[in-house]
Every structure is written in structure tokens, then in C-alpha cells.
Short mmCIF file of C-alpha atoms (C1' of nucleotides) in Angstrom, two decimals:
data_model
loop_
_atom_site.label_atom_id
_atom_site.label_comp_id
_atom_site.label_asym_id
_atom_site.label_seq_id
_atom_site.Cartn_x
_atom_site.Cartn_y
_atom_site.Cartn_z
CA UNK A 50 -69.46 -17.72 -56.57
CA UNK A 51 -67.03 -20.19 -58.06
CA UNK A 52 -63.61 -19.53 -56.64
CA UNK A 53 -60.53 -20.43 -58.59
CA UNK A 54 -57.99 -22.78 -57.17
CA UNK A 55 -54.70 -20.93 -57.33
CA UNK A 56 -55.51 -17.67 -55.55
CA UNK A 57 -55.08 -19.11 -52.06
CA UNK A 58 -52.42 -21.49 -50.81
CA UNK A 59 -53.98 -24.92 -50.96
CA UNK A 60 -52.50 -27.99 -49.38
CA UNK A 61 -53.70 -30.79 -51.51
CA UNK A 62 -54.88 -30.47 -55.04
CA UNK A 63 -54.07 -33.82 -56.60
CA UNK A 64 -55.22 -33.26 -60.13
CA UNK A 65 -56.76 -30.41 -62.01
CA UNK A 66 -58.90 -27.97 -60.05
CA UNK A 67 -58.62 -29.77 -56.76
CA UNK A 68 -61.18 -29.98 -54.02
CA UNK A 69 -62.78 -26.83 -52.72
CA UNK A 70 -64.31 -28.46 -49.65
CA UNK A 71 -60.94 -29.46 -48.22
CA UNK A 72 -59.79 -25.88 -48.26
CA UNK A 73 -62.85 -24.60 -46.44
CA UNK A 74 -62.53 -27.38 -43.89
CA UNK A 75 -58.88 -26.61 -43.32
CA UNK A 76 -59.34 -22.88 -42.84
CA UNK A 77 -62.41 -23.30 -40.67
CA UNK A 78 -60.64 -25.84 -38.50
CA UNK A 79 -57.58 -23.63 -38.21
CA UNK A 80 -59.66 -20.70 -36.96
CA UNK A 81 -61.82 -22.76 -34.64
CA UNK A 82 -58.89 -24.64 -33.14
CA UNK A 83 -57.10 -21.41 -32.39
CA UNK A 84 -60.12 -19.59 -31.02
CA UNK A 85 -61.76 -22.33 -28.97
CA UNK A 86 -59.05 -24.92 -28.50
CA UNK A 87 -58.55 -28.15 -30.38
CA UNK A 88 -60.23 -30.56 -27.99
CA UNK A 89 -63.17 -28.22 -27.61
CA UNK A 90 -63.98 -28.33 -31.32
CA UNK A 91 -65.71 -31.38 -32.73
CA UNK A 92 -65.72 -32.49 -36.34
CA UNK A 93 -69.42 -31.79 -36.59
CA UNK A 94 -68.86 -28.17 -35.64
CA UNK A 95 -66.09 -27.87 -38.19
CA UNK A 96 -68.05 -29.18 -41.16
CA UNK A 97 -71.13 -27.26 -40.07
CA UNK A 98 -69.33 -23.91 -39.87
CA UNK A 99 -67.42 -24.69 -43.07
CA UNK A 100 -70.67 -25.31 -44.92
CA UNK A 101 -69.72 -28.82 -45.95
CA UNK A 102 -70.51 -32.31 -44.74
CA UNK A 103 -68.68 -34.84 -42.69
CA UNK A 104 -67.72 -37.30 -45.44
CA UNK A 105 -65.94 -34.44 -47.18
CA UNK A 106 -63.73 -34.04 -44.16
CA UNK A 107 -62.79 -37.69 -44.05
CA UNK A 108 -62.16 -37.78 -47.80
CA UNK A 109 -59.40 -35.20 -47.38
CA UNK A 110 -58.11 -36.13 -43.92
CA UNK A 111 -57.67 -39.57 -42.48
CA UNK A 112 -58.84 -38.49 -39.05
CA UNK A 113 -59.36 -35.45 -36.87
CA UNK A 114 -55.82 -35.83 -35.61
CA UNK A 115 -54.63 -35.78 -39.20
CA UNK A 116 -56.44 -32.49 -39.70
CA UNK A 117 -54.95 -31.21 -36.46
CA UNK A 118 -51.47 -32.10 -37.64
CA UNK A 119 -52.01 -30.38 -40.98
CA UNK A 120 -53.22 -27.22 -39.27
CA UNK A 121 -50.33 -27.18 -36.83
CA UNK A 122 -47.85 -27.61 -39.64
CA UNK A 123 -49.25 -24.56 -41.39
CA UNK A 124 -49.12 -22.64 -38.13
CA UNK A 125 -45.48 -23.57 -37.89
CA UNK A 126 -44.88 -22.23 -41.40
CA UNK A 127 -46.52 -18.97 -40.40
CA UNK A 128 -44.27 -18.69 -37.39
CA UNK A 129 -41.11 -19.13 -39.42
CA UNK A 130 -42.38 -16.65 -41.98
CA UNK A 131 -42.66 -14.00 -39.28
CA UNK A 132 -39.34 -14.98 -37.80
CA UNK A 133 -37.54 -14.77 -41.13
CA UNK A 134 -39.29 -11.49 -41.84
CA UNK A 135 -37.65 -10.00 -38.77
CA UNK A 136 -34.34 -11.48 -39.86
CA UNK A 137 -34.59 -10.10 -43.36
CA UNK A 138 -35.31 -6.62 -42.02
CA UNK A 139 -31.85 -6.42 -40.46
CA UNK A 140 -29.37 -8.57 -42.39
CA UNK A 141 -26.21 -9.30 -40.45
CA UNK A 142 -27.54 -7.69 -37.27
CA UNK A 143 -28.86 -10.53 -35.09
CA UNK A 144 -29.51 -8.19 -32.17
CA UNK A 145 -31.74 -5.92 -34.27
CA UNK A 146 -33.40 -9.01 -35.73
CA UNK A 147 -34.46 -10.29 -32.35
CA UNK A 148 -35.63 -6.88 -31.21
CA UNK A 149 -37.67 -6.59 -34.39
CA UNK A 150 -39.22 -9.99 -33.80
CA UNK A 151 -40.22 -9.07 -30.25
CA UNK A 152 -41.65 -5.78 -31.44
CA UNK A 153 -43.81 -7.58 -33.97
CA UNK A 154 -44.78 -10.16 -31.38
CA UNK A 155 -45.77 -7.51 -28.86
CA UNK A 156 -47.77 -5.68 -31.49
CA UNK A 157 -49.60 -8.86 -32.42
CA UNK A 158 -50.26 -9.81 -28.81
CA UNK A 159 -52.56 -6.84 -28.25
CA UNK A 160 -55.98 -7.49 -29.66
CA UNK A 161 -58.73 -9.57 -28.18
CA UNK A 162 -58.48 -12.39 -30.68
CA UNK A 163 -54.88 -13.17 -29.78
CA UNK A 164 -54.54 -16.52 -28.10
CA UNK A 165 -50.79 -17.02 -28.05
CA UNK A 166 -48.95 -19.68 -30.02
CA UNK A 167 -51.18 -22.43 -31.36
CA UNK A 168 -48.27 -24.86 -31.10
CA UNK A 169 -47.63 -24.10 -27.45
CA UNK A 170 -51.34 -24.35 -26.77
CA UNK A 171 -51.48 -27.71 -28.55
CA UNK A 172 -48.66 -29.00 -26.36
CA UNK A 173 -50.72 -28.03 -23.33
CA UNK A 174 -53.81 -29.73 -24.69
CA UNK A 175 -51.93 -32.90 -25.61
CA UNK A 176 -49.49 -33.99 -22.89
CA UNK A 177 -49.19 -37.42 -24.47
CA UNK A 178 -45.86 -37.59 -26.29
CA UNK A 179 -47.32 -40.03 -28.78
CA UNK A 180 -50.04 -37.70 -29.98
CA UNK A 181 -49.35 -36.15 -33.36
CA UNK A 182 -50.34 -32.68 -32.20
CA UNK A 183 -47.85 -32.90 -29.40
CA UNK A 184 -45.12 -34.23 -31.64
CA UNK A 185 -45.46 -31.44 -34.19
CA UNK A 186 -45.40 -28.79 -31.48
CA UNK A 187 -42.49 -30.25 -29.58
CA UNK A 188 -40.40 -30.72 -32.71
CA UNK A 189 -41.02 -27.11 -33.63
CA UNK A 190 -40.00 -25.85 -30.22
CA UNK A 191 -36.77 -27.80 -30.39
CA UNK A 192 -36.01 -26.22 -33.75
CA UNK A 193 -36.80 -22.81 -32.32
CA UNK A 194 -34.50 -23.44 -29.40
CA UNK A 195 -31.61 -24.30 -31.71
CA UNK A 196 -32.31 -21.31 -33.89
CA UNK A 197 -32.30 -18.95 -30.92
CA UNK A 198 -29.08 -20.45 -29.64
CA UNK A 199 -27.55 -19.95 -33.07
CA UNK A 200 -28.69 -16.35 -32.95
CA UNK A 201 -26.97 -15.96 -29.61
CA UNK A 202 -23.78 -17.28 -31.17
CA UNK A 203 -24.08 -14.68 -33.92
CA UNK A 204 -24.50 -12.03 -31.26
CA UNK A 205 -21.24 -13.07 -29.68
CA UNK A 206 -22.82 -14.04 -26.38
CA UNK A 207 -20.51 -15.23 -23.68
CA UNK A 208 -22.82 -18.20 -23.06
CA UNK A 209 -24.91 -18.52 -26.22
CA UNK A 210 -26.88 -21.57 -25.05
CA UNK A 211 -28.07 -19.68 -22.01
CA UNK A 212 -28.94 -16.52 -23.90
CA UNK A 213 -30.81 -18.56 -26.50
CA UNK A 214 -32.82 -20.25 -23.76
CA UNK A 215 -33.53 -16.90 -22.14
CA UNK A 216 -34.94 -15.62 -25.40
CA UNK A 217 -37.08 -18.73 -25.63
CA UNK A 218 -38.37 -18.16 -22.10
CA UNK A 219 -39.32 -14.63 -23.02
CA UNK A 220 -41.10 -15.68 -26.20
CA UNK A 221 -43.10 -18.37 -24.47
CA UNK A 222 -43.86 -15.94 -21.68
CA UNK A 223 -45.38 -13.54 -24.18
CA UNK A 224 -47.36 -16.35 -25.79
CA UNK A 225 -48.89 -17.59 -22.57
CA UNK A 226 -49.36 -14.33 -20.70
CA UNK A 227 -50.94 -12.47 -23.59
CA UNK A 228 -54.01 -14.68 -23.56
CA UNK A 229 -54.61 -14.21 -19.85
CA UNK A 230 -55.08 -10.46 -19.71
CA UNK A 231 -57.70 -8.38 -21.46
CA UNK A 232 -57.23 -5.01 -23.00
CA UNK A 233 -54.09 -3.46 -24.41
CA UNK A 234 -52.05 -3.26 -21.21
CA UNK A 235 -50.39 -6.64 -21.46
CA UNK A 236 -47.10 -7.86 -19.99
CA UNK A 237 -45.93 -8.51 -23.53
CA UNK A 238 -45.25 -4.79 -23.95
CA UNK A 239 -42.39 -5.13 -21.50
CA UNK A 240 -40.72 -7.87 -23.53
CA UNK A 241 -38.98 -5.52 -25.97
CA UNK A 242 -37.15 -3.69 -23.23
CA UNK A 243 -36.37 -6.96 -21.51
CA UNK A 244 -34.77 -8.51 -24.56
CA UNK A 245 -32.61 -5.44 -25.03
CA UNK A 246 -31.44 -5.58 -21.43
CA UNK A 247 -30.79 -9.30 -21.61
CA UNK A 248 -28.81 -9.15 -24.83
CA UNK A 249 -26.75 -6.35 -23.34
CA UNK A 250 -26.18 -8.38 -20.19
CA UNK A 251 -25.15 -11.55 -21.99
CA UNK A 252 -23.07 -9.98 -24.76
CA UNK A 253 -19.90 -8.32 -23.46
CA UNK B 227 -58.42 -49.52 5.93
CA UNK B 228 -60.63 -46.87 7.47
CA UNK B 229 -58.78 -43.58 7.35
CA UNK B 230 -59.47 -40.92 9.90
CA UNK B 231 -60.64 -37.51 8.85
CA UNK B 232 -58.13 -35.10 10.31
CA UNK B 233 -54.82 -36.46 9.06
CA UNK B 234 -55.13 -34.90 5.62
CA UNK B 235 -56.34 -31.44 4.70
CA UNK B 236 -59.93 -31.94 3.63
CA UNK B 237 -62.04 -29.36 1.89
CA UNK B 238 -65.51 -30.20 3.02
CA UNK B 239 -66.34 -32.24 6.03
CA UNK B 240 -69.79 -30.99 7.00
CA UNK B 241 -70.49 -33.07 10.06
CA UNK B 242 -68.72 -35.77 11.95
CA UNK B 243 -66.32 -37.99 10.05
CA UNK B 244 -67.04 -36.43 6.72
CA UNK B 245 -67.09 -38.09 3.35
CA UNK B 246 -64.19 -40.28 2.38
CA UNK B 247 -65.20 -40.54 -1.27
CA UNK B 248 -65.06 -36.78 -1.89
CA UNK B 249 -61.47 -36.63 -0.79
CA UNK B 250 -60.39 -39.45 -3.07
CA UNK B 251 -62.28 -37.88 -5.95
CA UNK B 252 -60.66 -34.52 -5.37
CA UNK B 253 -57.11 -35.81 -5.18
CA UNK B 254 -57.56 -38.15 -8.12
CA UNK B 255 -59.05 -35.37 -10.22
CA UNK B 256 -56.25 -33.00 -9.26
CA UNK B 257 -53.61 -35.48 -10.38
CA UNK B 258 -55.39 -36.51 -13.56
CA UNK B 259 -56.20 -32.95 -14.59
CA UNK B 260 -52.59 -31.97 -14.20
CA UNK B 261 -51.15 -35.01 -15.91
CA UNK B 262 -53.55 -35.46 -18.83
CA UNK B 263 -55.32 -32.12 -19.08
CA UNK B 264 -58.76 -31.17 -17.83
CA UNK B 265 -60.78 -31.66 -20.99
CA UNK B 266 -59.05 -34.97 -21.66
CA UNK B 267 -60.25 -36.44 -18.37
CA UNK B 268 -63.85 -37.56 -18.07
CA UNK B 269 -65.79 -38.01 -14.89
CA UNK B 270 -65.94 -41.75 -15.48
CA UNK B 271 -62.16 -41.95 -15.51
CA UNK B 272 -61.97 -39.91 -12.33
CA UNK B 273 -64.36 -42.03 -10.31
CA UNK B 274 -62.90 -45.21 -11.75
CA UNK B 275 -59.32 -44.35 -10.78
CA UNK B 276 -60.51 -43.03 -7.44
CA UNK B 277 -62.21 -46.31 -6.68
CA UNK B 278 -65.62 -44.76 -6.18
CA UNK B 279 -68.71 -44.26 -8.30
CA UNK B 280 -70.17 -41.41 -10.23
CA UNK B 281 -73.01 -40.41 -7.89
CA UNK B 282 -70.41 -39.88 -5.17
CA UNK B 283 -68.81 -37.25 -7.34
CA UNK B 284 -72.03 -35.37 -7.92
CA UNK B 285 -72.97 -35.52 -4.24
CA UNK B 286 -69.86 -33.52 -3.37
CA UNK B 287 -69.62 -31.36 -6.49
CA UNK B 288 -72.43 -29.79 -8.42
CA UNK B 289 -70.79 -30.50 -11.75
CA UNK B 290 -67.47 -31.36 -13.35
CA UNK B 291 -66.78 -27.65 -13.71
CA UNK B 292 -67.40 -27.26 -10.00
CA UNK B 293 -64.77 -29.92 -9.34
CA UNK B 294 -62.44 -28.20 -11.76
CA UNK B 295 -62.87 -24.91 -9.92
CA UNK B 296 -62.21 -26.55 -6.56
CA UNK B 297 -59.04 -28.18 -7.87
CA UNK B 298 -57.78 -24.96 -9.42
CA UNK B 299 -58.39 -23.08 -6.21
CA UNK B 300 -56.24 -25.53 -4.32
CA UNK B 301 -53.58 -25.24 -6.99
CA UNK B 302 -53.64 -21.51 -6.47
CA UNK B 303 -53.15 -22.00 -2.74
CA UNK B 304 -50.15 -24.18 -3.45
CA UNK B 305 -48.66 -21.53 -5.69
CA UNK B 306 -48.93 -18.84 -3.05
CA UNK B 307 -47.50 -21.18 -0.47
CA UNK B 308 -44.37 -21.59 -2.55
CA UNK B 309 -44.25 -17.90 -3.32
CA UNK B 310 -44.51 -16.93 0.35
CA UNK B 311 -41.95 -19.56 1.21
CA UNK B 312 -39.44 -17.78 -0.99
CA UNK B 313 -40.42 -14.48 0.59
CA UNK B 314 -40.05 -15.76 4.12
CA UNK B 315 -36.57 -17.08 3.35
CA UNK B 316 -35.25 -13.56 2.80
CA UNK B 317 -37.27 -11.03 4.83
CA UNK B 318 -36.83 -7.48 3.64
CA UNK B 319 -34.80 -8.51 0.62
CA UNK B 320 -37.18 -8.60 -2.34
CA UNK B 321 -34.40 -9.26 -4.82
CA UNK B 322 -33.22 -12.34 -2.95
CA UNK B 323 -36.86 -13.42 -2.59
CA UNK B 324 -37.44 -13.41 -6.32
CA UNK B 325 -34.17 -15.19 -7.01
CA UNK B 326 -35.12 -17.80 -4.47
CA UNK B 327 -38.49 -18.28 -6.08
CA UNK B 328 -36.95 -18.76 -9.51
CA UNK B 329 -34.42 -21.19 -8.09
CA UNK B 330 -37.20 -23.26 -6.60
CA UNK B 331 -39.19 -23.03 -9.81
CA UNK B 332 -36.25 -24.14 -11.93
CA UNK B 333 -35.60 -27.03 -9.57
CA UNK B 334 -39.22 -28.11 -9.80
CA UNK B 335 -39.34 -27.79 -13.57
CA UNK B 336 -36.87 -30.61 -14.08
CA UNK B 337 -38.54 -33.95 -13.72
CA UNK B 338 -40.68 -35.74 -16.23
CA UNK B 339 -43.92 -35.27 -14.37
CA UNK B 340 -43.70 -31.49 -14.45
CA UNK B 341 -46.37 -29.95 -16.66
CA UNK B 342 -46.06 -26.27 -15.83
CA UNK B 343 -48.70 -24.24 -14.02
CA UNK B 344 -52.10 -25.90 -13.88
CA UNK B 345 -53.73 -22.47 -13.86
CA UNK B 346 -51.97 -21.33 -17.00
CA UNK B 347 -52.80 -24.63 -18.65
CA UNK B 348 -56.44 -24.27 -17.67
CA UNK B 349 -56.54 -20.82 -19.28
CA UNK B 350 -55.28 -22.41 -22.48
CA UNK B 351 -57.86 -25.16 -22.32
CA UNK B 352 -60.70 -22.75 -21.60
CA UNK B 353 -60.57 -19.64 -23.80
CA UNK B 354 -64.15 -18.79 -22.88
CA UNK B 355 -64.07 -15.95 -20.35
CA UNK B 356 -67.29 -17.19 -18.82
CA UNK B 357 -65.94 -20.60 -17.91
CA UNK B 358 -65.19 -21.03 -14.24
CA UNK B 359 -61.82 -22.64 -14.90
CA UNK B 360 -60.80 -19.66 -16.97
CA UNK B 361 -62.08 -17.18 -14.41
CA UNK B 362 -60.16 -18.73 -11.53
CA UNK B 363 -56.96 -18.82 -13.56
CA UNK B 364 -57.26 -15.31 -14.91
CA UNK B 365 -58.06 -13.83 -11.51
CA UNK B 366 -55.01 -15.54 -10.09
CA UNK B 367 -52.75 -14.21 -12.82
CA UNK B 368 -53.97 -10.70 -12.22
CA UNK B 369 -53.18 -11.07 -8.54
CA UNK B 370 -49.76 -12.39 -9.40
CA UNK B 371 -49.13 -9.48 -11.72
CA UNK B 372 -49.93 -6.99 -8.99
CA UNK B 373 -47.81 -8.86 -6.51
CA UNK B 374 -44.82 -8.86 -8.84
CA UNK B 375 -45.25 -5.18 -9.54
CA UNK B 376 -45.32 -4.53 -5.81
CA UNK B 377 -42.12 -6.51 -5.50
CA UNK B 378 -40.56 -4.33 -8.16
CA UNK B 379 -41.54 -1.30 -6.12
CA UNK B 380 -39.84 -2.79 -3.08
CA UNK B 381 -36.75 -3.34 -5.18
CA UNK B 382 -36.66 0.32 -6.07
CA UNK B 383 -37.09 -0.27 -9.76
CA UNK B 384 -37.06 2.76 -12.01
CA UNK B 385 -40.19 1.47 -13.75
CA UNK B 386 -41.72 -1.05 -11.34
CA UNK B 387 -44.70 -1.89 -13.54
CA UNK B 388 -42.40 -2.91 -16.36
CA UNK B 389 -40.07 -4.92 -14.16
CA UNK B 390 -43.04 -6.68 -12.59
CA UNK B 391 -44.35 -7.60 -16.02
CA UNK B 392 -40.93 -8.81 -17.06
CA UNK B 393 -40.83 -11.12 -14.07
CA UNK B 394 -44.26 -12.38 -15.01
CA UNK B 395 -43.12 -13.06 -18.57
CA UNK B 396 -40.20 -15.04 -17.24
CA UNK B 397 -42.34 -17.09 -14.89
CA UNK B 398 -44.88 -17.95 -17.57
CA UNK B 399 -42.03 -18.75 -19.92
CA UNK B 400 -40.70 -21.29 -17.46
CA UNK B 401 -44.17 -22.75 -16.99
CA UNK B 402 -44.84 -23.24 -20.67
CA UNK B 403 -41.39 -24.18 -21.92
CA UNK B 404 -40.68 -26.72 -19.21
CA UNK B 405 -43.40 -29.04 -20.44
CA UNK B 406 -42.14 -28.99 -24.02
CA UNK B 407 -38.66 -30.38 -23.51
CA UNK B 408 -37.67 -33.73 -22.12
CA UNK B 409 -34.75 -34.47 -19.87
CA UNK B 410 -33.00 -32.18 -17.44
CA UNK B 411 -31.61 -29.69 -19.92
CA UNK B 412 -34.51 -27.28 -19.93
CA UNK B 413 -34.62 -23.56 -20.73
CA UNK B 414 -35.88 -22.99 -17.21
CA UNK B 415 -32.35 -23.39 -15.91
CA UNK B 416 -31.46 -20.11 -17.57
CA UNK B 417 -34.20 -18.21 -15.76
CA UNK B 418 -32.25 -17.67 -12.56
CA UNK B 419 -29.45 -15.87 -14.32
CA UNK B 420 -31.95 -13.95 -16.41
CA UNK B 421 -33.85 -12.63 -13.41
CA UNK B 422 -30.62 -11.48 -11.81
CA UNK B 423 -29.60 -9.63 -14.96
CA UNK B 424 -33.06 -8.10 -15.37
CA UNK B 425 -33.29 -6.89 -11.80
CA UNK B 426 -29.85 -5.36 -12.13
CA UNK B 427 -30.87 -3.68 -15.37
CA UNK B 428 -34.12 -2.26 -14.02
CA UNK B 429 -32.90 -1.21 -10.57
CA UNK B 430 -30.33 1.60 -10.65
"C1'" DC C 86 -79.92 -54.27 19.22
"C1'" DA C 87 -82.65 -51.20 16.69
"C1'" DA C 88 -83.68 -46.72 14.64
"C1'" DG C 89 -82.37 -43.10 11.83
"C1'" DA C 90 -79.13 -40.55 9.54
"C1'" DT C 91 -75.52 -40.73 6.27
"C1'" DC C 92 -73.04 -42.59 2.68
"C1'" DC C 93 -72.59 -45.17 -1.50
"C1'" DG C 94 -73.41 -48.34 -5.72
"C1'" DT C 95 -76.27 -50.32 -9.85
"C1'" DA C 96 -78.32 -49.01 -13.69
"C1'" DC C 97 -79.77 -45.78 -16.71
"C1'" DC C 98 -80.56 -41.19 -19.33
"C1'" DG C 99 -80.10 -38.13 -23.69
"C1'" DA C 100 -76.46 -35.90 -26.14
"C1'" DT C 101 -72.30 -35.80 -28.41
"C1'" DC C 102 -67.89 -37.84 -29.70
"C1'" DG C 103 -64.99 -39.44 -33.94
"C1'" DG C 104 -65.87 -42.15 -37.88
"C1'" DT C 105 -68.35 -44.85 -41.75
"C1'" DT C 106 -71.64 -46.65 -45.27
"C1'" DA C 107 -74.11 -46.54 -49.83
"C1'" DC C 108 -75.98 -43.81 -53.08
"C1'" DA C 109 -77.65 -39.62 -55.39
"C1'" DT C 110 -76.18 -35.13 -57.14
"C1'" DT C 111 -73.33 -31.73 -58.83
"C1'" DT C 112 -69.23 -29.98 -60.96
"C1'" DT C 113 -65.26 -30.08 -64.05
"C1'" DC C 114 -62.86 -30.95 -68.27
"C1'" DC C 115 -62.29 -32.90 -72.81
"C1'" DG D 216 -72.62 -34.09 -74.56
"C1'" DG D 217 -70.49 -37.46 -71.72
"C1'" DA D 218 -67.23 -39.52 -68.61
"C1'" DA D 219 -64.78 -38.72 -64.46
"C1'" DA D 220 -64.06 -36.51 -60.34
"C1'" DA D 221 -65.82 -34.07 -56.31
"C1'" DT D 222 -69.43 -33.15 -53.13
"C1'" DG D 223 -73.83 -33.77 -50.89
"C1'" DT D 224 -77.60 -36.64 -48.52
"C1'" DA D 225 -79.05 -39.32 -44.89
"C1'" DA D 226 -78.65 -42.69 -42.08
"C1'" DC D 227 -75.98 -45.26 -38.98
"C1'" DC D 228 -72.16 -47.11 -35.76
"C1'" DG D 229 -70.01 -48.06 -31.00
"C1'" DA D 230 -68.00 -45.36 -27.50
"C1'" DT D 231 -67.94 -41.81 -24.41
"C1'" DC D 232 -69.64 -37.40 -22.65
"C1'" DG D 233 -71.73 -35.12 -18.25
"C1'" DG D 234 -75.48 -36.10 -15.22
"C1'" DT D 235 -79.35 -38.59 -12.47
"C1'" DA D 236 -83.25 -41.74 -10.10
"C1'" DC D 237 -83.53 -44.96 -6.81
"C1'" DG D 238 -82.59 -48.49 -3.64
"C1'" DG D 239 -79.15 -50.87 -0.75
"C1'" DA D 240 -75.24 -50.73 2.46
"C1'" DT D 241 -72.97 -48.63 6.42
"C1'" DC D 242 -72.31 -45.94 10.39
"C1'" DT D 243 -73.55 -43.38 14.54
"C1'" DT D 244 -76.45 -42.95 18.44
"C1'" DG D 245 -80.20 -44.12 21.62
#
DNA sequence: CAAGATCCGTACCGATCGGTTACATTTTCC
DNA sequence: GGAAAATGTAACCGATCGGTACGGATCTTG
């Protein structure tokens, strides 16, 4: 069962084949952090579930926080991939782009394993502005805010800053609320209609 | 500096003067949990900052989780107090009630010490459905959802369930987003206008 | 004041936290 | 095959985690 090195996106393969343990650690940590929370998961649990040992973790990551930062940065990439995917589906139509994003978001939010946005959750777990997990999350949210405001400009909103912030409120609302209700009947389903109504209200 | 027992709302004073240590522990834990997160705060830090000792904590609370549950229940009381306050300000006018609530929420969300809803944060910190902190938070959110849907009925919404869920999305969006941006220019400020537009859109 | 109830602190417990050491073993590539 | 790189083994570290046994201090009440 020797896996090759180029079939999955790896984050650090310095020379030649690159480490296989680092990849398993990274993916295991990403899943555990999302499912159980970052603070709730210890390094021992990570290496145990990854089938590796602790020194392997600290050979690839300087500290647990360093691993946390790496995971959150990949989460951020995944977010922008989905966001751009909605954009690419409707070129030149920012309104349809946002509706498409909310439709995808609402679809993803149903399902018992959904736990909202890992970046928002990390910001909740790390209130300290100096913590790297907090910094990555906060920087991402500021980028998102600007991007949504730019979208509102494209839509010709009368007050694009406000409409952008409203969209952000709605997105974060879906993130947080979706992990607090079981089953398929989640408030997130109402977000698609809400974004349509809001865009209509803010774009004359 | 012997404080009396009736000047502040106490939660357990079995006989006579009641314990003074339990009150300090409770208030200290409430503040620390909110500021730094629940998992980030150990019992040693609580008793240390409260100026008492650890056995005093475990004489009044069966465990840390028991203290967490007690704190979250008081937080829930505080939420409903603010919610009813907005209701009482505009009797018989559910639309004005909700606008008033969002105005108060937006006003509270500015300020560097604001960290959103402690119950929502607790749900993020405790994904395990069996954990008492999670159970208290989730039960509260379900009550809130029903209450908002009932408000939408009062407003004469065409689809009250959807409008109620939209209001919930907006509230949670304010909670989460307000702790991810510094300064006074927060997305929460846009929530008041958004709720007006949404109510108008969903109530013919 | 003394007795008894009530409250509280000192010291300690095993377990786990994030992190490290030195060395043996395996894997990869030429 | 042999050197180099990657991983495993096993033990260990100080600090902190949530939680407790036990005795001393304090307060109310006769």
C-alpha cells in the first residue's frame, strides 16, 4: 500500500518523494479539528488516529498552532474555491453568482457532519488577537467582507457597503445556525430567498 | 468587607447568609468564559481570579461542566430579558419589536469586549450533542426559532416559518460577525436596515 | 463564652497537555 | 548494494487539566 506523492495535494514535499506522514497528520488534524473543535483535539489524538507518532508531527510542524494555521489556510483555500465556482457559473451576473453561492451553501449545510465555517469556529475558539488561528480567520473574514462589498458595487447597489455587510451577516448566520439544529429543516434553507429579497431591496 | 446576601441576585443560598465564595466563582467564571472561551479557562484560573480556592468551587458545583451549565442558563435568562424588553417597548407591534431588538443588538455589538452570544459560542466549542453546554445552547436556539416564527405569524407574514428563520439567520450573523471585526464599523450596523427590508418583503 | 454548624484553605491525586530527546528501523533513490 | 532521507520506538519533560481528602478557620446560636 505505497501511495504515490502527486495524486493528492501535498503541502510540503521538499525533495523527491516527500514525507507521507505529514500528509496523514495534516488530513487527520483537519478532520478532527472540524468535527470536534481545535482545542478539544490533542496532538496525541491526532498522531494516534493518523497512524503515526508524535515526533513525526513535530518534524513537519513547529508546533500545534503551526499545524492549526496550516489547516486553516487550506480551509480558506477551499472557501475561495467554492466562492469562485459560483462566480464562474454566472460570468458578469453578480446577482446570480451570489444566489448560486447561497444555494450551494444551503445544500452543504444540510447533513449531520456540517459544522459551519472552520474559520468562524476558530475565531470563536481563539478570542486572543495574537493567536495565529485567530489571525488567519480574521484576515480571511476581512477579505470576504471586501469581496462582498465589491460584489455589491457590481450589482449597482445604492449603498454597496451596506449590502455587502448584509450578505456577510447572512453567510455567517448560515454558518453558525446550521450547526445548532439537527435534521434537514435548517434555517439555512431560508437564506436563498432572503438574499434575493435583500438584493432586490438594495438595488434599485 | 462583608457583603450582605440580598443585594445581588444569587443562585443558591440554601440557608441563612449563604455562601459568598459561590457567588464570586459564578461571576468570575461567567466573565472568563465569555472573554476567553470556556475550554480555554481552567478551574484553577477561575478560583484564582475569584480570590477563592478550588474546593469552594466543587462544594457549590458538582463539576466544571455543572458550572458551565449554570452560567449558560443565566446567559439565556439575560437574552430573554433583552428580547422581552424590546417586546414591551412596542406592545402589539411585532415589527417594531423586532426592529427595536436589532437596534439594541447592533448597539451592543460595537465595543471591544463584545464576543457575540455565549450560547452560540458554547455550541461551537462543544460539538458533542451529549455535552451539557451544547444541550443548553441548542435547546435555547430551538426556543428562539419558535419564538421568531411566532413573531412572523403576528406580523402576518406570507410564510411565517421562513421569515422567522431569516430573522434567526440575521441574529446569528450579528453574533458571529461582530466578534471578528475590530472597531466600530461592524457588519452588525447593517442588520437594522436588513430586517426592515426583509419584513417588508415577507409581509404583503 | 462555648458548642455546633457552616464555610473555607493547604496539599495532594492521577491523567493529560504540548513538546523533546537519542537512537533504531525502514524506505527511497542512485 | 549503499548512502541518505524519512519514520518509528520509547522514554521523558514541566505544566496544567479536572477533581478530592482532610483539617483549620469562621460564624451563628444557646
